Short mmCIF file of C-alpha atoms (C1' of nucleotides) in Angstrom, two decimals:
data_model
loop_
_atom_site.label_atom_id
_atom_site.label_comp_id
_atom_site.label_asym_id
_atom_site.label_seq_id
_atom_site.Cartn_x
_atom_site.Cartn_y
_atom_site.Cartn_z
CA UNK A 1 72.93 94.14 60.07
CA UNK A 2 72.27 90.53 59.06
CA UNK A 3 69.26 89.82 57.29
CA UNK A 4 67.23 88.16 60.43
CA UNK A 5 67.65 91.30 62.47
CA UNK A 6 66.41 93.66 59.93
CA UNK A 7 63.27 91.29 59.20
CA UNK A 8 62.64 91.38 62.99
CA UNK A 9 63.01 95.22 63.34
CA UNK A 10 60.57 95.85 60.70
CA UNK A 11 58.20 93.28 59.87
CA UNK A 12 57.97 90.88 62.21
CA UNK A 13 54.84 90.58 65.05
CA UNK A 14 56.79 90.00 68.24
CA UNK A 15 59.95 91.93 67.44
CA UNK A 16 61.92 89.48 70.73
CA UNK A 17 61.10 86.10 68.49
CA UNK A 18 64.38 84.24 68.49
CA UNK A 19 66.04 86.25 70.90
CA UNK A 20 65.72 86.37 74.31
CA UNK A 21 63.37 88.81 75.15
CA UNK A 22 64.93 92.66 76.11
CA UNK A 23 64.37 93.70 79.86
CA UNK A 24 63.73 97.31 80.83
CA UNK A 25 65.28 99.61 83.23
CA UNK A 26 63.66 100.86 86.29
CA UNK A 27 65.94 103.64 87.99
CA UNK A 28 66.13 103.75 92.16
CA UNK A 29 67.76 106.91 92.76
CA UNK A 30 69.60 105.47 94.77
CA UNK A 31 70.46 102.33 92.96
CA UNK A 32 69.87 102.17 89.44
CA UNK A 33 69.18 98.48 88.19
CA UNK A 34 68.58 96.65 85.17
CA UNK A 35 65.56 94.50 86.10
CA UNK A 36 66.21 91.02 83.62
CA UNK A 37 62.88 88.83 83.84
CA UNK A 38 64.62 86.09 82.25
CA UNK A 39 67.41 85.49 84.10
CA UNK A 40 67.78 85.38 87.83
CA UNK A 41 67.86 88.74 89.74
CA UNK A 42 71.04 90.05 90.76
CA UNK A 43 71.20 90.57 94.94
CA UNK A 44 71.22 94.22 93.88
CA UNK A 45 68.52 94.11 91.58
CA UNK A 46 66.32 92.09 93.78
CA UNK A 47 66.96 94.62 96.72
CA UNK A 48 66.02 97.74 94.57
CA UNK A 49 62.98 96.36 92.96
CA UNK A 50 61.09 93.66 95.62
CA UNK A 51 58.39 92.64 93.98
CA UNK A 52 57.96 90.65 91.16
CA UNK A 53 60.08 91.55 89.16
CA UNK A 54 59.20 91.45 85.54
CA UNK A 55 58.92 93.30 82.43
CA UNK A 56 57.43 96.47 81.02
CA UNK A 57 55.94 94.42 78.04
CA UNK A 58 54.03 92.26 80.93
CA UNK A 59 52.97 95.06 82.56
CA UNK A 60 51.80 96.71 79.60
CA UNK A 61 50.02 93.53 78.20
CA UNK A 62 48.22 93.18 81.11
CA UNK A 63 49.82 90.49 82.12
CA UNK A 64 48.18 88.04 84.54
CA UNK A 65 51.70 88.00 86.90
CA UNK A 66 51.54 91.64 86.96
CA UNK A 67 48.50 93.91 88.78
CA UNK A 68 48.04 97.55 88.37
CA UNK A 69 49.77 98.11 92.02
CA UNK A 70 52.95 96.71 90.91
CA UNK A 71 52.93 98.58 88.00
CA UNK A 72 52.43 101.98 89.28
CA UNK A 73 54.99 100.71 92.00
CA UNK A 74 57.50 100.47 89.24
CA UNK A 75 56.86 103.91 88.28
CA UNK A 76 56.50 105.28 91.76
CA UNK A 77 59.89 104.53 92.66
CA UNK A 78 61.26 106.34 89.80
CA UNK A 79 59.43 108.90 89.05
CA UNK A 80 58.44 110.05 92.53
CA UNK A 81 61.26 109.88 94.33
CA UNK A 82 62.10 112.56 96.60
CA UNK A 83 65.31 113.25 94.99
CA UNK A 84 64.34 113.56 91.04
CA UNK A 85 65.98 116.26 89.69
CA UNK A 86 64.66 117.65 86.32
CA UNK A 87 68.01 118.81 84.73
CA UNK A 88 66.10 119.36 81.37
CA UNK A 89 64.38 122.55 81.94
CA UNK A 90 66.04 125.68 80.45
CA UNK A 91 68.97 126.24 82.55
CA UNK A 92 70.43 123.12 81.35
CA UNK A 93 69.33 123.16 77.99
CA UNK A 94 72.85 124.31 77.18
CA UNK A 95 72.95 120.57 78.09
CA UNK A 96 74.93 119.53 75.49
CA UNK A 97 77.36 119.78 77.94
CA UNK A 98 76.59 117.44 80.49
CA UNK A 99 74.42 115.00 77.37
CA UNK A 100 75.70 114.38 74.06
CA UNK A 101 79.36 115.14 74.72
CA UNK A 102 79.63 112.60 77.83
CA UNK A 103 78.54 109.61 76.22
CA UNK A 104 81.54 108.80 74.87
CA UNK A 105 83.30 109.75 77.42
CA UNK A 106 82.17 107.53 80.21
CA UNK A 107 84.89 105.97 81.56
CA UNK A 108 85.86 109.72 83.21
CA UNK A 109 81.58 109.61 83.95
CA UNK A 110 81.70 106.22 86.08
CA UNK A 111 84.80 107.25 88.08
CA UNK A 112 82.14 109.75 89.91
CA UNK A 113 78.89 107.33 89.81
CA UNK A 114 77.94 109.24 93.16
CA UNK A 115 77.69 112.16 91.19
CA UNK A 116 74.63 113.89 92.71
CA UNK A 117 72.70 114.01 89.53
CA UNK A 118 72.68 110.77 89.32
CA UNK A 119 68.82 110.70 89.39
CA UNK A 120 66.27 110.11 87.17
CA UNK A 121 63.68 112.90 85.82
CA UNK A 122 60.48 111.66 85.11
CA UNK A 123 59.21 115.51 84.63
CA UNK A 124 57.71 116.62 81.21
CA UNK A 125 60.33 118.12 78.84
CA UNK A 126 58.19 118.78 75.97
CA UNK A 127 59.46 122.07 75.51
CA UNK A 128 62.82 121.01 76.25
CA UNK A 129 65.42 120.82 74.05
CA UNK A 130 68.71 119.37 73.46
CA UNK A 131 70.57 122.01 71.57
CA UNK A 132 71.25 120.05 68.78
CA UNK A 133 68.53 119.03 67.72
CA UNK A 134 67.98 121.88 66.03
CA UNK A 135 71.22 121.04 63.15
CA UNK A 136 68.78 119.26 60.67
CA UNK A 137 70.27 120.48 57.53
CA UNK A 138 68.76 121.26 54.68
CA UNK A 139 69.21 119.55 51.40
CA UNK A 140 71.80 120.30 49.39
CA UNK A 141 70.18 121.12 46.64
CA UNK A 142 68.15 123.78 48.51
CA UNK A 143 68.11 127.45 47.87
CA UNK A 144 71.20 127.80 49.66
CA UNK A 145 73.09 126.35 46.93
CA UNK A 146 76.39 128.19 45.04
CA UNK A 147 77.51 129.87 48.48
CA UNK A 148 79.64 126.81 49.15
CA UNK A 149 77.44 126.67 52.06
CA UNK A 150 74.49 124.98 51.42
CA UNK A 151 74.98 122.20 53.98
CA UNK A 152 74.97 125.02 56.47
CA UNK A 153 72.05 124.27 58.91
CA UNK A 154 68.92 126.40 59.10
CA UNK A 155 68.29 125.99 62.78
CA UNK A 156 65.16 125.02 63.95
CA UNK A 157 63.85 126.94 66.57
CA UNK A 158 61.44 124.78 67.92
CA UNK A 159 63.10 122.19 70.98
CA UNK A 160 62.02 118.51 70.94
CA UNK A 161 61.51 116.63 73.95
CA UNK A 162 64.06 114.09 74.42
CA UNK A 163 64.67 111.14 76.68
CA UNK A 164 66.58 108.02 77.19
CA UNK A 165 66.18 104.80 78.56
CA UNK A 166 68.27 101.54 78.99
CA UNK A 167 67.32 98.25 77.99
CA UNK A 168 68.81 95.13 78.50
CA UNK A 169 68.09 93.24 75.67
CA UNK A 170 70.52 91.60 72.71
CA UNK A 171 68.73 93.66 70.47
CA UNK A 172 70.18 97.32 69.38
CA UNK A 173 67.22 98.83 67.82
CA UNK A 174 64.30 97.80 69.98
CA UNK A 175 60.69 97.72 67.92
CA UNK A 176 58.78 100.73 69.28
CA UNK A 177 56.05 100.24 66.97
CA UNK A 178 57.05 103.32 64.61
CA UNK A 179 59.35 102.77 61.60
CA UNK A 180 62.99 104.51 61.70
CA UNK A 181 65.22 104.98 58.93
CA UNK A 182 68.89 104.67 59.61
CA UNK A 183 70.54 107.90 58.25
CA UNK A 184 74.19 107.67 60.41
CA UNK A 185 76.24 105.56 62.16
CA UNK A 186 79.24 106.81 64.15
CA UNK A 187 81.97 105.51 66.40
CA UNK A 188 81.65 106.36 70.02
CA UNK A 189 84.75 107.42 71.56
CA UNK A 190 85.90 105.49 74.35
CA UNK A 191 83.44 102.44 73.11
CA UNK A 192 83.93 99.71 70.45
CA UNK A 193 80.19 99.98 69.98
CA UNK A 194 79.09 102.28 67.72
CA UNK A 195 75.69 104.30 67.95
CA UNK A 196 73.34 104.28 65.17
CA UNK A 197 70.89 107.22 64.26
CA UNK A 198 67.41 106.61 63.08
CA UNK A 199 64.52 109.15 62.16
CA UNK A 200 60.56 108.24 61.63
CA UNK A 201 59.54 107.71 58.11
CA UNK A 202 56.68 109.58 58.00
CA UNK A 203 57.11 112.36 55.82
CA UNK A 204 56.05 115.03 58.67
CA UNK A 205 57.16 113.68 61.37
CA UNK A 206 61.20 114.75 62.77
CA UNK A 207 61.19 112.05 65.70
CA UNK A 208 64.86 111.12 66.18
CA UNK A 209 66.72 108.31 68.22
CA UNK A 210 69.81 107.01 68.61
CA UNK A 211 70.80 103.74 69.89
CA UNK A 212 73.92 102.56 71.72
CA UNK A 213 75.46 99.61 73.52
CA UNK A 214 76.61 100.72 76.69
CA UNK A 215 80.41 99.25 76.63
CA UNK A 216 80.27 98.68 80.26
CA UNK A 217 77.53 96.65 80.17
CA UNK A 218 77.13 95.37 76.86
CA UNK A 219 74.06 93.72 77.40
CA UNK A 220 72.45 97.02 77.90
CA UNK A 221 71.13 99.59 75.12
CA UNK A 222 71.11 102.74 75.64
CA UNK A 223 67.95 104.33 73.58
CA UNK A 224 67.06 108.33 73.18
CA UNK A 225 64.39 109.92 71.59
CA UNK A 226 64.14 112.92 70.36
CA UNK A 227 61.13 114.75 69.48
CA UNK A 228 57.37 113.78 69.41
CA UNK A 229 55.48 111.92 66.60
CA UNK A 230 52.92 113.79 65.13
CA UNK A 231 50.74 110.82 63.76
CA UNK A 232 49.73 107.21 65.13
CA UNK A 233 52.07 104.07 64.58
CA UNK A 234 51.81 102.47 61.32
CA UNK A 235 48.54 100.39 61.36
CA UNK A 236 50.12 97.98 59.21
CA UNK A 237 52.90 97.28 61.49
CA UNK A 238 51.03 95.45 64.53
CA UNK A 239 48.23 94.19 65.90
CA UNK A 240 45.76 93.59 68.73
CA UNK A 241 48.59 93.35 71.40
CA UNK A 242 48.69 96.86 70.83
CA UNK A 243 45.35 97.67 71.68
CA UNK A 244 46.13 95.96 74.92
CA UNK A 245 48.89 98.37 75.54
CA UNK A 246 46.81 101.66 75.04
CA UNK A 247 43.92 100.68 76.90
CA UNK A 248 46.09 99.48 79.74
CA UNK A 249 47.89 102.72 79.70
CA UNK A 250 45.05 104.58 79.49
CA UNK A 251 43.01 103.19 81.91
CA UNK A 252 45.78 103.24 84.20
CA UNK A 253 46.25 107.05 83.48
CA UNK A 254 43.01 107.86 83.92
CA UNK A 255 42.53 106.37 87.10
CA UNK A 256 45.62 106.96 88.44
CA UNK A 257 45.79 110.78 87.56
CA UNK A 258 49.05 112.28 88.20
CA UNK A 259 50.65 109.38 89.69
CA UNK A 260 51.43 108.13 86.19
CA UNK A 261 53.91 109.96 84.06
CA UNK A 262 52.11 111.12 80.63
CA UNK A 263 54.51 112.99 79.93
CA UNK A 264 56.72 109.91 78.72
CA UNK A 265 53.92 107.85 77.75
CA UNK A 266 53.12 110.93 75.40
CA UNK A 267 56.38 110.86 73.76
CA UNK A 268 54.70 107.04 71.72
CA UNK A 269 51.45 108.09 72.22
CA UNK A 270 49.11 109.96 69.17
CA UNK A 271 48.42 112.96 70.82
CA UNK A 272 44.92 112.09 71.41
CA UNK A 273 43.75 109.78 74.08
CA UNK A 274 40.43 109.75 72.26
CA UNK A 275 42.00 108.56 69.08
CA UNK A 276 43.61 105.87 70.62
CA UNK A 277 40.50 104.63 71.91
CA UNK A 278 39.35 104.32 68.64
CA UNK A 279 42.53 102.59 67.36
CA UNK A 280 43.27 99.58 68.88
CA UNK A 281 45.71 98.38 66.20
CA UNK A 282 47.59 101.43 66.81
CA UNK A 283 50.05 100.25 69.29
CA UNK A 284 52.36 97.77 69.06
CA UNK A 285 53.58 94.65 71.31
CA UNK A 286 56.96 95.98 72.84
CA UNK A 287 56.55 99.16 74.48
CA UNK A 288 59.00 99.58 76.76
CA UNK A 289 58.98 100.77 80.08
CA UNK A 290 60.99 103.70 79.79
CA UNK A 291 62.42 106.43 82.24
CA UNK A 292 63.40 110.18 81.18
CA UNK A 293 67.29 110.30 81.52
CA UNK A 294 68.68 113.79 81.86
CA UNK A 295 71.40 113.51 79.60
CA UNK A 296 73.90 110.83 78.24
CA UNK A 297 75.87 111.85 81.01
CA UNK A 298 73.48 110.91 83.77
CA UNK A 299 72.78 107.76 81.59
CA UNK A 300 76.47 106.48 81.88
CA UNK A 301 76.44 106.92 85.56
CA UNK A 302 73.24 105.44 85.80
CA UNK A 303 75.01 102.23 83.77
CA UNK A 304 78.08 102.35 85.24
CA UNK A 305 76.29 102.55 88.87
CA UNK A 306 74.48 99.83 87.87
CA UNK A 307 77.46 97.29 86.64
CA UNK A 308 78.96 98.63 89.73
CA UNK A 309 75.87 96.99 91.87
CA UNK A 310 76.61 94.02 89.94
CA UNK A 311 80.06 93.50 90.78
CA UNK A 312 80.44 90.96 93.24
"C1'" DC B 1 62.13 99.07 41.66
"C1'" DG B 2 61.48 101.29 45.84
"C1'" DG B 3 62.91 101.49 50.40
"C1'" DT B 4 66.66 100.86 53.65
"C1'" DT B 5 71.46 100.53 55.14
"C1'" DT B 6 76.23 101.67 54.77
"C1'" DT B 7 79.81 104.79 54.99
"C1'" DG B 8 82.93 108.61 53.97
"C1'" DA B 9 82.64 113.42 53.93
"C1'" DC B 10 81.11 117.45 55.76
"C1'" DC B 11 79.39 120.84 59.18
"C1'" DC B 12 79.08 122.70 63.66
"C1'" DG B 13 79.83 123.59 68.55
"C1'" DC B 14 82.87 123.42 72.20
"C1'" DG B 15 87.12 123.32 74.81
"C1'" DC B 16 91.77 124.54 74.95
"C1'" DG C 1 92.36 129.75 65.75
"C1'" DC C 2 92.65 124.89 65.94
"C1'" DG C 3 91.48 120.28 66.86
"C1'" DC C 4 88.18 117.06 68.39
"C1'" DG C 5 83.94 114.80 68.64
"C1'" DG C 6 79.05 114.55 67.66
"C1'" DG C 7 75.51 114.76 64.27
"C1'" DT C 8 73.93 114.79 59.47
"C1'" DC C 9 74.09 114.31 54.50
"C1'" DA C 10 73.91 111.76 50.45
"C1'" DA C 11 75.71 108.54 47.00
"C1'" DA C 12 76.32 103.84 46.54
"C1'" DA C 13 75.23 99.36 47.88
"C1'" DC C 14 72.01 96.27 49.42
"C1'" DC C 15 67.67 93.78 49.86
"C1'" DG C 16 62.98 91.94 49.34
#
DNA sequence: CGGTTTTGACCCGCGC
DNA sequence: GCGCGGGTCAAAACCG
């Protein structure tokens, strides 16, 4: 990672200076698109999502292009469609069938794009799990020691929540407002990009994610996140723009009720709507607008349904 | 010097 | 049982 991209992941206020700024994904069942608000809509993209199209970061900073109807229109079509599926509950927890494993395997994925999950959940997973999750390992120098098995993992028994969402952007590891340590990097099968592993540097807190290009579209990362942060984002990482984030959110949500999906928001949320009130410094600039994908697997159909849509 | 990234090795689950 | 691929560890390197 050169030296400019790590400054920007970490330190810098508006994490998009010098690049062109990331777009966010907005899932039609029925045809997923990237929407770009810097370059000019596909056909396809302009067909799925009418509007205006624009970003999740103007949306969320209240931008003056963007009203509260559009918003909730971008989550409407998402997350209320008739055909959401919520493949996350406990029958498909085994799910590392249909998620981890298929990533890397998505050229078999995008020969069946129609595949009928090829839908977006928007449902709360917080007791979901992926199954692996659950492999943190404990140190080696823990009380395990002198079996010759000490790596062995003590499974967790509690599941995270986890969810994914695509982002067109040139950046890999898009600012979310927490810090992430990089602990892995592997090779994805299948793709020359490889996907990097993070985890939240607060002491307490287990939130994982893992970032990938998509190879199809290598313009668009492919971001999961795994688990729930326990505490607020760093206060010394951004500023007011922030506060305009959670009290749009929250004002939205309150008015809006159960049209808008806490359950995602909650995933970068503190826990406590009433301690976000009090912290406006707590959020950051570039939250992104992000939809609950099923599984990796759903993911690369959803990306290679998209580049499909883009074809000419 | 402390925190982060890199990277090879290791572990584990799954499919065959 | 074996091989493969995903996920994690941890020592070394790197960086501010």
């Amino acid at each position: 990672m050169s030296s400019n991209e790590k400054n920007n992941s970490q330190h810098d206020y508006d994490p998009f200076r010098g690049f062109n700024r990331p777009t966010f994904s907005f899932f039609d069942d029925n045809n997923p698109c990237i929407y770009n608000q810097s370059a000019a809509p596909t056909p396809a993209a302009t067909q799925a999502f009418d509007p205006s199209y624009m970003s999740f970061t103007d949306c969320l900073n209240g931008g003056s292009v963007v009203d509260y109807n559009s918003f909730s229109r971008a989550f409407d079509m998402s997350c209320s469609s008739s055909n959401v599926v919520s493949p996350m509950d406990d029958s498909t927890t085994k799910t590392k069938k249909i998620g981890m494993s298929s990533v890397g395997d998505n050229h078999n994925t995008s020969e069946n794009p129609s595949t009928p999950n090829s839908s977006v959940s928007c449902s709360s997973n917080e007791d979901e799990d992926s199954s692996k999750s659950k492999k943190d390992k404990q140190p080696k120098g823990s009380e395990d020691q002198g079996d010759g098995k000490s790596k062995k993992v003590n499974k967790a028994t509690k599941k995270e929540a986890r969810f994914a969402f695509l982002t067109k952007s040139e950046i890999d590891n898009l600012e979310d407002g927490y810090r992430w340590r990089k602990y892995g990097q592997k090779a994805v099968k299948n793709s020359p990009y490889p996907r990097s592993y993070y985890r939240c540097t607060s002491p307490k807190c287990g939130v994982k994610k893992r970032v990938e290009r998509s190879f199809q579209d290598p313009s668009v990362v492919i971001t999961t996140y795994e688990g729930k942060h326990d505490h607020h984002i760093p206060t010394t990482l951004r500023g007011h723009d922030a506060g305009i984030f959670s009290s749009s959110i929250m004002e939205a949500s309150a008015s809006k009720g159960p049209a808008f999906p806490h359950e995602f928001l909650s995933h970068f949320l503190p826990s406590s709507s009433s301690d976000l009130a009090g912290n406006t410094n707590s959020m950051q600039y570039n939250q992104q607008q992000q939809l609950q994908i099923p599984d990796y697997g759903l993911l690369q159909d959803l990306v290679s349904s998209f580049t499909r849509s883009q074809a000419p």
